[in-house]
PDB file of C-alpha atoms in Angstrom:
ATOM      1  CA  UNK A   1      43.195 -35.258 151.652  1.00  0.00           C
ATOM      2  CA  UNK A   2      40.255 -34.393 149.301  1.00  0.00           C
ATOM      3  CA  UNK A   3      40.225 -30.750 150.356  1.00  0.00           C
ATOM      4  CA  UNK A   4      41.264 -28.541 153.397  1.00  0.00           C
ATOM      5  CA  UNK A   5      41.052 -25.280 154.929  1.00  0.00           C
ATOM      6  CA  UNK A   6      42.707 -23.298 157.687  1.00  0.00           C
ATOM      7  CA  UNK A   7      40.233 -21.230 160.033  1.00  0.00           C
ATOM      8  CA  UNK A   8      40.855 -19.639 163.498  1.00  0.00           C
ATOM      9  CA  UNK A   9      44.182 -21.607 164.113  1.00  0.00           C
ATOM     10  CA  UNK A  10      42.694 -24.887 163.247  1.00  0.00           C
ATOM     11  CA  UNK A  11      43.020 -26.915 159.925  1.00  0.00           C
ATOM     12  CA  UNK A  12      39.800 -28.806 158.564  1.00  0.00           C
ATOM     13  CA  UNK A  13      39.985 -31.529 156.001  1.00  0.00           C
ATOM     14  CA  UNK A  14      38.139 -34.188 154.215  1.00  0.00           C
ATOM     15  CA  UNK A  15      39.472 -37.570 153.175  1.00  0.00           C
ATOM     16  CA  UNK A  16      38.921 -40.284 150.446  1.00  0.00           C
ATOM     17  CA  UNK A  17      38.382 -42.902 153.120  1.00  0.00           C
ATOM     18  CA  UNK A  18      35.765 -41.285 155.347  1.00  0.00           C
ATOM     19  CA  UNK A  19      32.469 -39.325 155.290  1.00  0.00           C
ATOM     20  CA  UNK A  20      33.740 -37.217 158.211  1.00  0.00           C
ATOM     21  CA  UNK A  21      35.311 -33.696 158.268  1.00  0.00           C
ATOM     22  CA  UNK A  22      38.271 -33.646 160.587  1.00  0.00           C
ATOM     23  CA  UNK A  23      40.031 -30.814 162.450  1.00  0.00           C
ATOM     24  CA  UNK A  24      43.034 -30.287 164.491  1.00  0.00           C
ATOM     25  CA  UNK A  25      44.733 -27.171 165.891  1.00  0.00           C
ATOM     26  CA  UNK A  26      47.836 -25.985 164.101  1.00  0.00           C
ATOM     27  CA  UNK A  27      49.901 -27.004 167.194  1.00  0.00           C
ATOM     28  CA  UNK A  28      48.786 -30.741 166.816  1.00  0.00           C
ATOM     29  CA  UNK A  29      46.410 -30.597 169.656  1.00  0.00           C
ATOM     30  CA  UNK A  30      42.640 -30.761 169.933  1.00  0.00           C
ATOM     31  CA  UNK A  31      41.768 -33.240 167.343  1.00  0.00           C
ATOM     32  CA  UNK A  32      38.042 -33.939 166.570  1.00  0.00           C
ATOM     33  CA  UNK A  33      35.895 -35.156 163.667  1.00  0.00           C
ATOM     34  CA  UNK A  34      32.308 -34.953 162.872  1.00  0.00           C
ATOM     35  CA  UNK A  35      29.916 -36.380 160.227  1.00  0.00           C
ATOM     36  CA  UNK A  36      27.706 -33.491 158.650  1.00  0.00           C
ATOM     37  CA  UNK A  37      24.159 -34.130 159.003  1.00  0.00           C
ATOM     38  CA  UNK A  38      22.502 -35.761 155.821  1.00  0.00           C
ATOM     39  CA  UNK A  39      25.729 -35.717 153.946  1.00  0.00           C
ATOM     40  CA  UNK A  40      27.674 -38.357 151.772  1.00  0.00           C
ATOM     41  CA  UNK A  41      31.293 -38.363 150.993  1.00  0.00           C
ATOM     42  CA  UNK A  42      32.477 -34.706 151.330  1.00  0.00           C
ATOM     43  CA  UNK A  43      34.679 -33.509 148.343  1.00  0.00           C
ATOM     44  CA  UNK A  44      35.111 -29.938 149.001  1.00  0.00           C
ATOM     45  CA  UNK A  45      34.939 -27.476 151.819  1.00  0.00           C
ATOM     46  CA  UNK A  46      35.300 -23.801 152.531  1.00  0.00           C
ATOM     47  CA  UNK A  47      34.958 -21.807 155.815  1.00  0.00           C
ATOM     48  CA  UNK A  48      33.957 -18.259 156.406  1.00  0.00           C
ATOM     49  CA  UNK A  49      33.171 -16.820 159.761  1.00  0.00           C
ATOM     50  CA  UNK A  50      30.806 -19.311 161.310  1.00  0.00           C
ATOM     51  CA  UNK A  51      29.873 -20.989 158.047  1.00  0.00           C
ATOM     52  CA  UNK A  52      31.125 -24.278 156.772  1.00  0.00           C
ATOM     53  CA  UNK A  53      30.437 -24.669 153.184  1.00  0.00           C
ATOM     54  CA  UNK A  54      30.428 -28.500 152.003  1.00  0.00           C
ATOM     55  CA  UNK A  55      29.968 -30.294 148.644  1.00  0.00           C
ATOM     56  CA  UNK A  56      29.125 -33.897 149.160  1.00  0.00           C
ATOM     57  CA  UNK A  57      28.290 -36.832 146.694  1.00  0.00           C
ATOM     58  CA  UNK A  58      25.403 -39.369 147.520  1.00  0.00           C
ATOM     59  CA  UNK A  59      24.985 -42.153 144.916  1.00  0.00           C
ATOM     60  CA  UNK A  60      23.930 -40.326 141.706  1.00  0.00           C
ATOM     61  CA  UNK A  61      23.377 -36.939 143.056  1.00  0.00           C
ATOM     62  CA  UNK A  62      25.337 -34.460 145.396  1.00  0.00           C
ATOM     63  CA  UNK A  63      24.629 -31.114 147.449  1.00  0.00           C
ATOM     64  CA  UNK A  64      26.151 -27.987 148.102  1.00  0.00           C
ATOM     65  CA  UNK A  65      25.189 -26.740 151.427  1.00  0.00           C
ATOM     66  CA  UNK A  66      26.057 -24.001 154.122  1.00  0.00           C
ATOM     67  CA  UNK A  67      26.503 -25.787 157.533  1.00  0.00           C
ATOM     68  CA  UNK A  68      27.084 -24.295 161.098  1.00  0.00           C
ATOM     69  CA  UNK A  69      30.471 -25.082 161.990  1.00  0.00           C
ATOM     70  CA  UNK A  70      29.380 -28.255 164.006  1.00  0.00           C
ATOM     71  CA  UNK A  71      28.081 -29.812 160.862  1.00  0.00           C
ATOM     72  CA  UNK A  72      24.499 -30.374 162.163  1.00  0.00           C
ATOM     73  CA  UNK A  73      22.389 -27.761 160.939  1.00  0.00           C
ATOM     74  CA  UNK A  74      22.540 -26.686 157.265  1.00  0.00           C
ATOM     75  CA  UNK A  75      20.784 -24.931 154.392  1.00  0.00           C
ATOM     76  CA  UNK A  76      20.735 -26.375 150.761  1.00  0.00           C
ATOM     77  CA  UNK A  77      22.450 -24.175 148.164  1.00  0.00           C
ATOM     78  CA  UNK A  78      22.618 -26.220 145.053  1.00  0.00           C
ATOM     79  CA  UNK A  79      21.891 -29.787 143.922  1.00  0.00           C
ATOM     80  CA  UNK A  80      24.538 -31.553 141.568  1.00  0.00           C
ATOM     81  CA  UNK A  81      28.003 -33.098 141.519  1.00  0.00           C
ATOM     82  CA  UNK A  82      30.208 -30.288 142.853  1.00  0.00           C
ATOM     83  CA  UNK A  83      33.927 -31.194 142.923  1.00  0.00           C
ATOM     84  CA  UNK A  84      35.569 -27.818 143.668  1.00  0.00           C
ATOM     85  CA  UNK A  85      34.672 -24.773 145.756  1.00  0.00           C
ATOM     86  CA  UNK A  86      36.218 -21.296 146.388  1.00  0.00           C
ATOM     87  CA  UNK A  87      34.974 -18.163 148.049  1.00  0.00           C
ATOM     88  CA  UNK A  88      35.763 -14.607 146.550  1.00  0.00           C
ATOM     89  CA  UNK A  89      34.192 -11.486 148.052  1.00  0.00           C
ATOM     90  CA  UNK A  90      30.474 -12.263 148.455  1.00  0.00           C
ATOM     91  CA  UNK A  91      30.245 -15.193 146.104  1.00  0.00           C
ATOM     92  CA  UNK A  92      30.787 -18.950 146.387  1.00  0.00           C
ATOM     93  CA  UNK A  93      32.405 -20.384 143.136  1.00  0.00           C
ATOM     94  CA  UNK A  94      31.860 -24.184 142.279  1.00  0.00           C
ATOM     95  CA  UNK A  95      32.442 -26.586 139.631  1.00  0.00           C
ATOM     96  CA  UNK A  96      29.458 -28.851 138.823  1.00  0.00           C
ATOM     97  CA  UNK A  97      30.398 -32.388 137.064  1.00  0.00           C
ATOM     98  CA  UNK A  98      27.036 -33.760 136.104  1.00  0.00           C
ATOM     99  CA  UNK A  99      27.125 -35.529 132.710  1.00  0.00           C
ATOM    100  CA  UNK A 100      25.954 -33.470 129.956  1.00  0.00           C
ATOM    101  CA  UNK A 101      25.611 -30.515 132.206  1.00  0.00           C
ATOM    102  CA  UNK A 102      29.270 -29.554 133.409  1.00  0.00           C
ATOM    103  CA  UNK A 103      29.817 -25.825 134.379  1.00  0.00           C
ATOM    104  CA  UNK A 104      31.299 -23.490 136.660  1.00  0.00           C
ATOM    105  CA  UNK A 105      28.887 -21.629 138.627  1.00  0.00           C
ATOM    106  CA  UNK A 106      28.694 -19.108 141.487  1.00  0.00           C
ATOM    107  CA  UNK A 107      26.097 -17.959 143.842  1.00  0.00           C
ATOM    108  CA  UNK A 108      25.653 -15.574 146.753  1.00  0.00           C
ATOM    109  CA  UNK A 109      26.658 -16.851 150.184  1.00  0.00           C
ATOM    110  CA  UNK A 110      22.833 -17.314 151.159  1.00  0.00           C
ATOM    111  CA  UNK A 111      22.350 -19.283 147.892  1.00  0.00           C
ATOM    112  CA  UNK A 112      20.793 -16.661 145.935  1.00  0.00           C
ATOM    113  CA  UNK A 113      21.715 -15.133 142.465  1.00  0.00           C
ATOM    114  CA  UNK A 114      22.897 -18.587 141.078  1.00  0.00           C
ATOM    115  CA  UNK A 115      24.734 -17.968 137.619  1.00  0.00           C
ATOM    116  CA  UNK A 116      26.895 -20.054 135.232  1.00  0.00           C
ATOM    117  CA  UNK A 117      30.242 -18.319 134.779  1.00  0.00           C
ATOM    118  CA  UNK A 118      31.833 -20.946 132.433  1.00  0.00           C
ATOM    119  CA  UNK A 119      30.453 -23.808 130.348  1.00  0.00           C
ATOM    120  CA  UNK A 120      32.518 -27.131 130.263  1.00  0.00           C
ATOM    121  CA  UNK A 121      34.070 -29.616 132.545  1.00  0.00           C
ATOM    122  CA  UNK A 122      36.390 -28.619 135.471  1.00  0.00           C
ATOM    123  CA  UNK A 123      37.601 -30.518 138.613  1.00  0.00           C
ATOM    124  CA  UNK A 124      38.827 -27.569 140.540  1.00  0.00           C
ATOM    125  CA  UNK A 125      38.091 -23.963 140.655  1.00  0.00           C
ATOM    126  CA  UNK A 126      40.247 -21.152 142.466  1.00  0.00           C
ATOM    127  CA  UNK A 127      39.594 -17.549 142.614  1.00  0.00           C
ATOM    128  CA  UNK A 128      42.469 -15.220 142.253  1.00  0.00           C
ATOM    129  CA  UNK A 129      41.785 -11.644 143.565  1.00  0.00           C
ATOM    130  CA  UNK A 130      44.380  -9.852 141.159  1.00  0.00           C
ATOM    131  CA  UNK A 131      44.096  -9.551 138.342  1.00  0.00           C
ATOM    132  CA  UNK A 132      40.358 -10.970 139.236  1.00  0.00           C
ATOM    133  CA  UNK A 133      40.516 -14.176 137.326  1.00  0.00           C
ATOM    134  CA  UNK A 134      38.988 -17.524 137.641  1.00  0.00           C
ATOM    135  CA  UNK A 135      41.446 -20.550 137.363  1.00  0.00           C
ATOM    136  CA  UNK A 136      39.937 -23.642 136.025  1.00  0.00           C
ATOM    137  CA  UNK A 137      41.555 -26.997 136.190  1.00  0.00           C
ATOM    138  CA  UNK A 138      40.158 -29.847 134.119  1.00  0.00           C
ATOM    139  CA  UNK A 139      41.189 -33.416 133.042  1.00  0.00           C
ATOM    140  CA  UNK A 140      41.420 -32.434 129.484  1.00  0.00           C
ATOM    141  CA  UNK A 141      43.536 -29.139 129.975  1.00  0.00           C
ATOM    142  CA  UNK A 142      47.457 -29.355 130.060  1.00  0.00           C
ATOM    143  CA  UNK A 143      47.408 -26.598 132.705  1.00  0.00           C
ATOM    144  CA  UNK A 144      44.715 -24.005 133.561  1.00  0.00           C
ATOM    145  CA  UNK A 145      42.539 -21.556 131.912  1.00  0.00           C
ATOM    146  CA  UNK A 146      42.442 -17.965 133.264  1.00  0.00           C
ATOM    147  CA  UNK A 147      39.235 -16.114 132.523  1.00  0.00           C
ATOM    148  CA  UNK A 148      38.113 -12.757 133.442  1.00  0.00           C
ATOM    149  CA  UNK A 149      35.595 -12.763 136.441  1.00  0.00           C
ATOM    150  CA  UNK A 150      32.300 -11.011 136.031  1.00  0.00           C
ATOM    151  CA  UNK A 151      31.605  -8.557 138.817  1.00  0.00           C
TER     152      UNK A 151
END
């Protein structure tokens, strides 16, 4: 696994060895996979209602996109090397790993109101509803850094 999400009695996951997103019902039936349109290797995914948020890497660049659940139609939200995603309330939080420009950012689910929430490198970001913190995991950290979230 690289990343996984459970949505409507299905688990969706990405893998190091494939560009596909794979899915199976929680009871082990109904397996399928699909290659998201115009995507490279998918490193992170989040699902909300009928939207699949994917971060992929293609050569020297990458994309953060909102796809339909079938992976075929999409809207570009951000271009960069996104390695971690998490949803919290009405925002999508992500870690951008571009050399010399690493940060934790967030944007509205439609791609608007992009902001930088934390400067520095991180591989994974997780939103924790209470006490409203952002957990950041990075290679140079022994554990994690908890930081107050801006509302």
